[in-house]
Coordinates of C-alpha atoms and ligand atoms in Angstrom, one line a residue:
M178 CA 140.4 105.8 82.0
A179 CA 138.8 107.9 84.8
K180 CA 139.1 106.9 89.1
Y181 CA 138.0 107.9 92.0
I182 CA 141.1 109.3 95.1
V183 CA 138.7 108.1 98.3
E184 CA 140.7 109.6 101.6
Q185 CA 139.1 108.2 105.4
S186 CA 136.7 111.3 105.9
G187 CA 135.4 111.3 109.2
P188 CA 131.6 111.5 110.0
L189 CA 130.1 113.1 107.0
H190 CA 127.7 115.1 108.4
G191 CA 124.6 117.5 106.7
E192 CA 121.7 116.3 103.6
V193 CA 121.7 114.6 100.3
E194 CA 119.2 114.6 97.9
I195 CA 117.7 111.2 96.2
S196 CA 117.6 111.0 92.3
G197 CA 115.2 108.9 90.7
A198 CA 115.3 104.9 90.5
K199 CA 117.4 104.6 86.9
N200 CA 115.7 101.1 88.1
A201 CA 111.8 102.7 87.6
A202 CA 113.0 105.0 84.5
L203 CA 114.7 102.2 83.1
P204 CA 111.4 100.4 82.1
I205 CA 109.0 103.3 82.5
L206 CA 111.5 104.7 78.9
A207 CA 111.0 101.1 77.3
A208 CA 107.6 101.3 77.6
T209 CA 107.1 104.6 76.1
V210 CA 107.3 102.0 72.8
L211 CA 103.5 100.8 73.3
T212 CA 102.1 104.2 72.5
A213 CA 102.3 106.5 69.1
D214 CA 102.1 109.6 71.6
V215 CA 104.5 111.9 73.2
C216 CA 105.1 110.7 77.0
E217 CA 107.1 112.9 79.1
I218 CA 109.4 111.0 81.9
C219 CA 109.9 113.6 85.1
D220 CA 112.5 113.1 87.9
V221 CA 114.8 110.5 85.5
P222 CA 118.3 110.4 86.6
R223 CA 120.8 111.4 84.4
L224 CA 123.7 108.6 84.1
K225 CA 125.4 106.3 81.7
D226 CA 122.3 103.6 82.0
I227 CA 119.8 106.3 80.6
D228 CA 122.0 107.6 77.7
V229 CA 121.9 104.4 76.6
M230 CA 118.4 103.8 77.0
C231 CA 117.6 106.9 74.7
R232 CA 120.0 105.6 72.2
I233 CA 117.6 103.0 72.0
L234 CA 115.1 104.7 71.8
R235 CA 116.7 106.7 69.0
S236 CA 117.5 103.9 67.4
L237 CA 113.9 102.4 67.1
G238 CA 112.6 106.0 65.2
A239 CA 111.5 107.8 68.7
K240 CA 112.2 110.9 68.8
V241 CA 114.0 111.3 72.0
D242 CA 114.2 115.1 74.0
E243 CA 116.6 115.1 77.1
D244 CA 115.2 118.6 78.9
W245 CA 118.3 117.6 82.2
D246 CA 117.8 121.3 83.6
E247 CA 114.7 119.7 84.5
H248 CA 115.2 116.2 84.6
I249 CA 112.4 114.8 82.0
I250 CA 112.6 113.3 79.1
R251 CA 110.1 113.6 76.2
V252 CA 109.0 110.5 74.0
D253 CA 107.1 110.8 70.8
G254 CA 107.4 107.2 69.4
S255 CA 105.2 108.2 66.4
G256 CA 108.5 107.6 64.0
I257 CA 109.1 104.2 65.9
S258 CA 109.6 101.4 62.7
V259 CA 112.5 99.6 63.7
S260 CA 112.5 96.5 65.6
E261 CA 115.9 96.0 66.4
V262 CA 118.1 96.5 68.8
P263 CA 122.1 95.8 67.4
Y264 CA 124.5 94.1 70.1
D265 CA 126.8 97.8 69.8
L266 CA 124.1 99.5 72.4
V267 CA 122.8 95.6 73.8
K268 CA 126.4 94.9 75.6
L269 CA 126.6 98.5 77.2
M270 CA 123.7 97.9 79.3
R271 CA 121.4 94.3 79.7
A272 CA 118.1 96.6 80.5
S273 CA 118.4 96.9 76.3
I274 CA 116.4 93.7 77.2
F275 CA 113.4 95.8 78.4
V276 CA 112.2 97.2 74.7
M277 CA 111.3 93.3 73.8
G278 CA 107.7 93.1 74.8
P279 CA 106.6 96.8 74.1
L280 CA 108.1 96.1 70.4
L281 CA 106.7 93.2 70.0
A282 CA 103.6 94.6 70.9
R283 CA 103.7 97.6 68.9
L284 CA 105.6 97.0 65.9
G285 CA 105.2 92.3 66.2
K286 CA 108.5 92.0 66.4
A287 CA 111.4 92.2 68.1
S288 CA 114.6 91.3 67.2
I289 CA 117.7 92.0 70.3
A290 CA 120.8 91.2 70.6
Q291 CA 121.2 88.1 73.3
P292 CA 122.7 90.0 76.9
G293 CA 125.3 88.0 77.6
G294 CA 127.1 86.9 81.6
C295 CA 128.3 89.7 83.8
A296 CA 130.8 90.3 86.8
I297 CA 127.5 88.6 88.9
G298 CA 126.9 85.9 87.0
D299 CA 125.2 84.3 83.9
R300 CA 121.7 86.1 84.2
P301 CA 119.7 83.8 81.1
I302 CA 117.0 85.7 80.3
D303 CA 114.5 82.6 80.0
L304 CA 111.5 83.6 82.2
H305 CA 111.7 87.3 79.8
T306 CA 111.1 84.4 76.4
K307 CA 109.1 82.2 77.7
G308 CA 106.6 84.7 79.9
L309 CA 106.3 85.8 75.6
K310 CA 106.4 82.9 74.4
T311 CA 103.3 82.3 76.7
L312 CA 101.2 84.8 75.0
G313 CA 102.0 83.9 71.6
A314 CA 105.3 85.1 70.9
R315 CA 107.3 82.7 68.2
V316 CA 110.8 83.2 70.0
M317 CA 114.1 81.9 68.3
M318 CA 117.7 82.6 69.5
S319 CA 120.4 82.3 66.8
E320 CA 123.9 83.8 66.2
G321 CA 123.6 85.9 69.7
L322 CA 120.1 87.4 68.4
V323 CA 116.4 86.5 69.7
N324 CA 114.3 87.0 67.3
A325 CA 110.6 87.2 68.6
S326 CA 107.2 87.9 66.3
V327 CA 103.8 87.7 67.1
D328 CA 100.6 88.1 65.1
R329 CA 98.3 89.3 67.7
L330 CA 99.7 88.8 71.8
K331 CA 96.8 87.4 73.3
G332 CA 96.4 87.1 77.3
A333 CA 97.2 84.2 79.2
L334 CA 98.5 82.4 82.7
V335 CA 102.1 83.2 82.8
Y336 CA 103.3 81.6 85.9
L337 CA 107.7 82.8 86.7
D338 CA 110.1 79.9 88.3
F339 CA 111.6 82.9 90.1
P340 CA 110.2 85.9 90.5
S341 CA 112.9 88.2 88.1
V342 CA 112.3 92.1 88.2
G343 CA 112.7 92.1 84.2
A344 CA 111.2 89.5 83.4
T345 CA 108.1 90.5 85.3
E346 CA 108.1 94.1 83.1
N347 CA 108.2 92.8 80.3
I348 CA 105.4 90.6 80.4
M349 CA 103.7 93.4 81.8
M350 CA 104.1 95.7 79.7
A351 CA 103.2 93.2 76.1
A352 CA 99.8 91.9 78.3
S353 CA 98.6 95.2 78.4
V354 CA 97.2 95.4 75.2
A355 CA 97.0 91.7 74.3
D356 CA 94.0 90.3 73.8
G357 CA 92.2 89.2 76.7
V358 CA 93.2 88.6 80.7
T359 CA 96.5 87.8 81.5
T360 CA 97.4 86.8 85.5
I361 CA 101.1 86.3 85.9
E362 CA 101.7 84.6 88.5
N363 CA 104.7 84.3 91.5
A364 CA 104.9 88.6 90.3
A365 CA 108.1 90.8 91.6
E366 CA 107.1 92.8 94.1
E367 CA 109.9 95.1 93.8
P368 CA 108.8 99.1 94.0
E369 CA 110.1 99.5 90.4
I370 CA 107.3 96.9 89.3
V371 CA 104.6 98.8 91.1
D372 CA 105.6 102.2 89.4
L373 CA 106.0 101.6 86.2
A374 CA 102.1 99.5 86.3
S375 CA 101.2 103.2 87.2
F376 CA 103.6 105.1 84.6
L377 CA 101.1 102.0 82.1
N378 CA 97.9 102.6 83.7
K379 CA 98.3 106.2 83.1
M380 CA 98.8 104.9 79.2
G381 CA 95.1 103.1 79.4
A382 CA 96.3 100.1 80.3
K383 CA 94.1 97.9 83.4
I384 CA 97.2 96.1 85.4
K385 CA 95.7 95.6 89.2
G386 CA 97.8 93.5 91.9
A387 CA 101.5 95.0 91.0
G388 CA 103.5 95.2 94.0
T389 CA 101.8 91.7 95.2
D390 CA 102.8 88.0 93.7
T391 CA 100.0 88.1 91.5
I392 CA 99.4 90.7 88.5
K393 CA 96.2 90.6 87.0
I394 CA 96.7 92.8 83.3
E395 CA 93.3 93.5 81.2
G396 CA 94.2 93.9 78.3
V397 CA 93.3 97.3 76.3
P398 CA 93.5 97.7 71.9
S399 CA 96.0 100.7 72.2
L400 CA 97.8 102.6 74.7
H401 CA 97.9 106.6 74.7
G402 CA 100.8 109.1 75.6
A403 CA 101.1 109.7 79.7
R404 CA 103.4 111.7 81.9
H405 CA 104.8 110.2 85.1
A406 CA 107.4 111.3 87.5
V407 CA 109.7 108.5 88.5
I408 CA 110.1 107.1 92.2
P409 CA 113.5 108.0 94.1
D410 CA 115.9 106.0 94.0
R411 CA 115.9 103.2 97.2
I412 CA 118.7 101.7 96.3
E413 CA 120.6 105.6 96.2
T414 CA 119.4 106.1 99.8
G415 CA 120.0 102.5 101.0
T416 CA 123.5 103.8 99.9
F417 CA 123.4 107.0 101.0
M418 CA 122.3 104.9 105.0
V419 CA 125.5 102.9 105.1
A420 CA 127.4 106.0 104.2
A421 CA 125.8 107.9 107.2
A422 CA 126.5 104.4 109.6
I423 CA 129.4 103.3 108.3
T424 CA 131.8 106.5 108.5
R425 CA 129.5 107.1 112.3
G426 CA 127.9 110.4 111.1
N427 CA 124.8 111.8 111.0
V428 CA 123.2 112.4 108.1
L429 CA 119.7 113.2 107.0
I430 CA 118.7 111.9 103.2
K431 CA 115.6 113.8 101.3
N432 CA 113.5 113.1 98.8
C433 CA 113.4 109.2 99.7
L434 CA 110.0 106.5 100.5
P435 CA 111.5 105.0 103.8
D436 CA 108.6 102.5 102.7
H437 CA 110.9 100.9 100.6
V438 CA 113.5 100.5 102.6
R439 CA 112.6 98.7 105.6
P440 CA 114.8 96.1 105.1
V441 CA 117.4 98.5 105.3
M442 CA 116.6 100.1 107.8
A443 CA 116.2 97.4 109.7
K444 CA 119.3 95.8 109.2
L445 CA 121.6 98.9 110.7
I446 CA 118.6 99.1 113.1
E447 CA 120.2 95.4 114.4
C448 CA 124.0 96.8 113.8
G449 CA 123.5 99.5 115.6
A450 CA 122.5 102.4 114.1
V451 CA 119.7 105.2 114.6
V452 CA 117.5 105.4 111.5
E453 CA 114.8 108.5 112.2
D454 CA 111.5 109.0 109.9
E455 CA 112.0 113.0 110.1
L456 CA 109.5 115.3 108.3
E457 CA 111.8 116.0 105.4
G458 CA 113.6 112.4 105.4
L459 CA 115.1 109.9 106.3
R460 CA 117.8 110.7 109.4
V461 CA 120.5 107.7 109.5
R462 CA 123.1 108.0 112.4
G463 CA 126.3 105.9 113.3
D464 CA 127.6 108.0 115.8
A465 CA 124.5 106.9 119.4
G466 CA 127.0 104.1 120.1
K467 CA 129.1 100.7 119.1
L468 CA 128.3 99.2 116.4
V469 CA 127.9 95.9 116.4
A470 CA 127.8 92.8 113.8
T471 CA 124.2 91.3 112.1
D472 CA 123.1 88.7 109.5
I473 CA 122.0 89.4 106.2
K474 CA 120.3 87.3 103.3
T475 CA 119.1 88.9 100.2
L476 CA 115.7 88.0 98.9
P477 CA 113.2 89.9 96.4
Y478 CA 111.7 92.1 97.4
P479 CA 110.4 92.9 100.0
G480 CA 113.8 91.0 101.4
F481 CA 116.7 92.5 102.0
P482 CA 117.7 93.8 98.4
T483 CA 120.9 92.3 96.3
D484 CA 121.6 95.4 95.7
M485 CA 122.4 96.1 99.0
Q486 CA 124.7 93.3 99.7
A487 CA 127.6 94.7 99.2
P488 CA 127.8 98.1 100.5
F489 CA 126.0 96.4 103.6
M490 CA 129.3 94.2 103.5
A491 CA 131.1 96.9 103.3
L492 CA 129.4 98.3 107.0
L493 CA 129.6 95.2 108.1
T494 CA 134.0 95.0 108.2
T495 CA 134.2 98.5 110.0
V496 CA 131.7 96.8 113.2
S497 CA 132.5 94.7 116.2
G498 CA 131.8 91.0 115.6
T499 CA 131.5 88.4 113.0
S500 CA 128.8 88.3 110.4
T501 CA 127.6 86.3 107.8
V502 CA 126.2 87.5 104.6
I503 CA 124.0 84.8 102.1
E504 CA 123.1 86.0 98.3
T505 CA 120.3 84.0 96.8
V506 CA 119.6 86.0 94.0
F507 CA 122.5 86.2 91.8
E508 CA 125.2 83.3 91.9
N509 CA 128.5 85.3 92.2
R510 CA 127.7 88.7 93.6
F511 CA 131.1 88.6 95.9
M512 CA 133.6 90.0 94.0
H513 CA 133.5 92.9 96.2
A514 CA 134.9 90.5 98.7
A515 CA 138.0 89.6 97.3
E516 CA 138.5 93.7 97.1
L517 CA 138.1 94.3 100.6
S518 CA 139.6 92.2 101.3
R519 CA 142.5 93.6 99.6
M520 CA 142.4 96.4 101.7
G521 CA 142.4 94.1 105.4
A522 CA 138.8 93.0 105.6
N523 CA 139.9 89.5 105.0
I524 CA 136.6 88.2 104.0
R525 CA 135.6 84.1 103.2
V526 CA 133.5 83.2 100.3
D527 CA 132.4 79.9 100.3
G528 CA 129.5 79.8 97.7
R529 CA 126.6 82.2 98.3
N530 CA 128.2 82.8 101.6
A531 CA 130.5 85.3 103.5
V532 CA 131.8 85.4 106.3
V533 CA 132.2 89.2 107.3
P534 CA 135.0 89.1 110.5
G535 CA 134.1 92.7 111.4
D536 CA 136.7 95.4 112.8
K537 CA 139.1 93.3 114.0
R538 CA 140.7 93.7 110.6
P539 CA 140.3 97.5 110.3
L540 CA 140.8 98.7 106.4
T541 CA 144.0 99.9 105.1
G542 CA 143.7 102.1 101.7
A543 CA 144.5 100.2 98.8
H544 CA 143.9 100.5 94.7
V545 CA 140.8 98.3 94.2
M546 CA 139.1 97.7 90.9
S547 CA 135.1 97.8 90.6
T548 CA 133.1 95.1 88.8
D549 CA 129.4 96.0 88.9
L550 CA 127.7 98.5 89.6
R551 CA 126.8 98.3 93.5
A552 CA 130.4 96.7 94.0
G553 CA 131.9 100.3 93.3
A554 CA 129.5 102.2 95.9
A555 CA 130.5 99.4 98.2
L556 CA 134.9 99.8 98.1
V557 CA 133.9 103.8 98.0
L558 CA 132.6 103.5 101.5
A559 CA 135.0 101.4 102.0
G560 CA 137.4 104.4 100.9
L561 CA 135.9 106.5 103.5
V562 CA 136.9 104.9 106.6
A563 CA 140.1 102.6 105.2
K564 CA 143.3 104.3 106.7
G565 CA 145.0 106.1 103.9
T566 CA 144.5 106.6 100.5
T567 CA 141.8 104.3 98.2
E568 CA 142.2 104.4 94.7
V569 CA 138.8 102.8 93.2
S570 CA 139.4 101.9 89.1
Q571 CA 136.6 101.1 86.6
I572 CA 134.4 103.9 87.2
Y573 CA 132.4 103.7 85.1
H574 CA 130.4 100.8 86.8
I575 CA 129.4 103.6 89.8
E576 CA 128.7 106.1 86.8
R577 CA 126.1 103.8 85.6
G578 CA 123.8 104.6 88.6
Y579 CA 125.2 107.0 90.9
E580 CA 124.1 110.6 89.9
N581 CA 127.0 113.4 91.4
F582 CA 127.6 110.0 93.1
V583 CA 130.8 112.3 94.0
E584 CA 129.0 115.6 94.2
K585 CA 126.9 114.4 96.9
L586 CA 129.5 113.0 99.4
S587 CA 131.4 115.7 99.1
G588 CA 128.4 118.0 99.9
L589 CA 128.3 115.4 102.9
G590 CA 132.1 115.8 104.1
A591 CA 133.8 113.2 101.9
K592 CA 137.3 113.0 100.5
I593 CA 136.8 112.0 97.2
K594 CA 137.4 113.3 93.6
R595 CA 137.9 111.6 90.0
V596 CA 140.4 111.9 88.4
E597 CA 141.8 110.9 85.2
D598 CA 143.8 108.1 84.3
Ligands
UD1_754 C1 117.0 93.8 88.2 C2 117.5 95.5 88.8 C3 119.5 94.7 88.9 C4 118.5 94.0 90.7 C5 117.5 92.9 90.3 C6 117.4 92.0 91.6 C7 116.9 96.7 86.8 C8 116.7 97.7 85.4 N1 117.6 95.7 87.3 O1 117.7 93.5 87.8 O2 119.5 96.3 90.0 O3 120.3 93.3 90.7 O4 116.3 93.2 89.4 O5 116.4 92.7 92.6 O6 115.9 96.7 86.9 N2 116.4 85.1 86.5 C9 116.9 83.9 85.5 N3 116.1 84.1 83.9 C10 115.8 85.2 83.7 C11 116.0 86.4 84.5 C12 116.8 86.2 85.3 O7 117.4 83.1 85.3 O8 114.8 85.2 82.4 C13 117.6 85.6 87.1 C14 118.7 86.1 87.2 O9 119.7 85.4 86.7 C15 118.8 86.5 89.0 C16 117.2 86.8 89.1 O10 117.0 85.4 88.2 O11 119.9 85.3 89.5 C17 117.2 88.0 89.5 O12 117.3 88.3 88.4 P1 115.8 89.2 87.6 O13 115.4 90.0 89.1 O14 115.5 89.1 86.2 O15 116.8 90.8 87.9 P2 116.9 92.3 86.7 O16 115.6 92.8 86.1 O17 117.8 91.8 85.6

């Protein structure tokens, strides 16, 4: 098993280029199932999760060509005939469920192993299935499988009890080729939803309102092939913003969309970091003065992203004063708090609230375990400023979602290396 060895590194300096967004690329690749034509997806990050999605598409009968020199994936869906996704693949990635809506729309049936819980919570799929049922699908759960079938999907009003990102995406994809109009109310508003809608519209779909809480989809008889470049990854952007701040460095973050990281920007500024919107990207400086405590509460977009909660908590362990962190999106997303406390942070967790005492308790290197993707990134950031050496294990979580993480951090002066155990 590989691990990262991270040494106290001093301020990070230089420039870093952000990759395409994993969470946009995954549903967009799933959406290629909706057509028998060829689709070309550009700026795809080279990540384990993307590899799993490509394997899923191939298992369904698609021809998938991965051009990693150009970061382009071409999907020829003419041969898609299989409607099942086995547990072997689903257990590697929950986002496998994204092909449910497209398979139903394309083949009239889908049988997908039910994803289990994970380190951050139960993560049910009831909103996905409820939405697809509203569009006329029959959905049965048995023996660990979600079996869905439909003669014709029919447009309908779908109200989501919570603005789930994945459910909004699954329903939007299925509704694109349903008979009639679908309205999704209390829809998720994340930029990845807008990117998926923009790809679907290039394929011939008629979607309006993506990025607001009400999305209207006028079903069309069929979709055609399209070419699309995915948006830059806002969570990777946020992670490097925090990396600059936590090390009291000065980093220019290129290929990012500042509008997508406003809440992270606002909280960094509250802490005393400087964030400048330059022509080439965002410059984040943690070297302009003392950093101080702030409180954060995660919320669906445009609120503070749950995926940035762990990296930001690492920063809060290094500032002056006590901060509170409230996690409202996932019920169990504080596993990194215990690991940060093993590095000396002394974070107190009570349900969905955490109290972070700040720099009264300076971090020291330790052996820590990455429990999920963003928790892993948080531990690496903490390791950059902890006294001594930090060993981060279970880094496969991190490699699911950060492209060339070690190389990008090293390019900024971080002392980090990947070693095989
Ligand atoms: C996506 C992101 C993930 C991010 C999350 C929230 C991808 C591949 N992943 O995950 O990185 O952390 O959005 O921003 O895009 N829920 C239900 N029933 C459902 C679906 C969700 O109760 O059917 C609950 C979940 O348990 C969770 C909350 O809704 O508590 C948010 O989940 P959701 O927005 O669906 O997240 P994902 O799409 O899984």
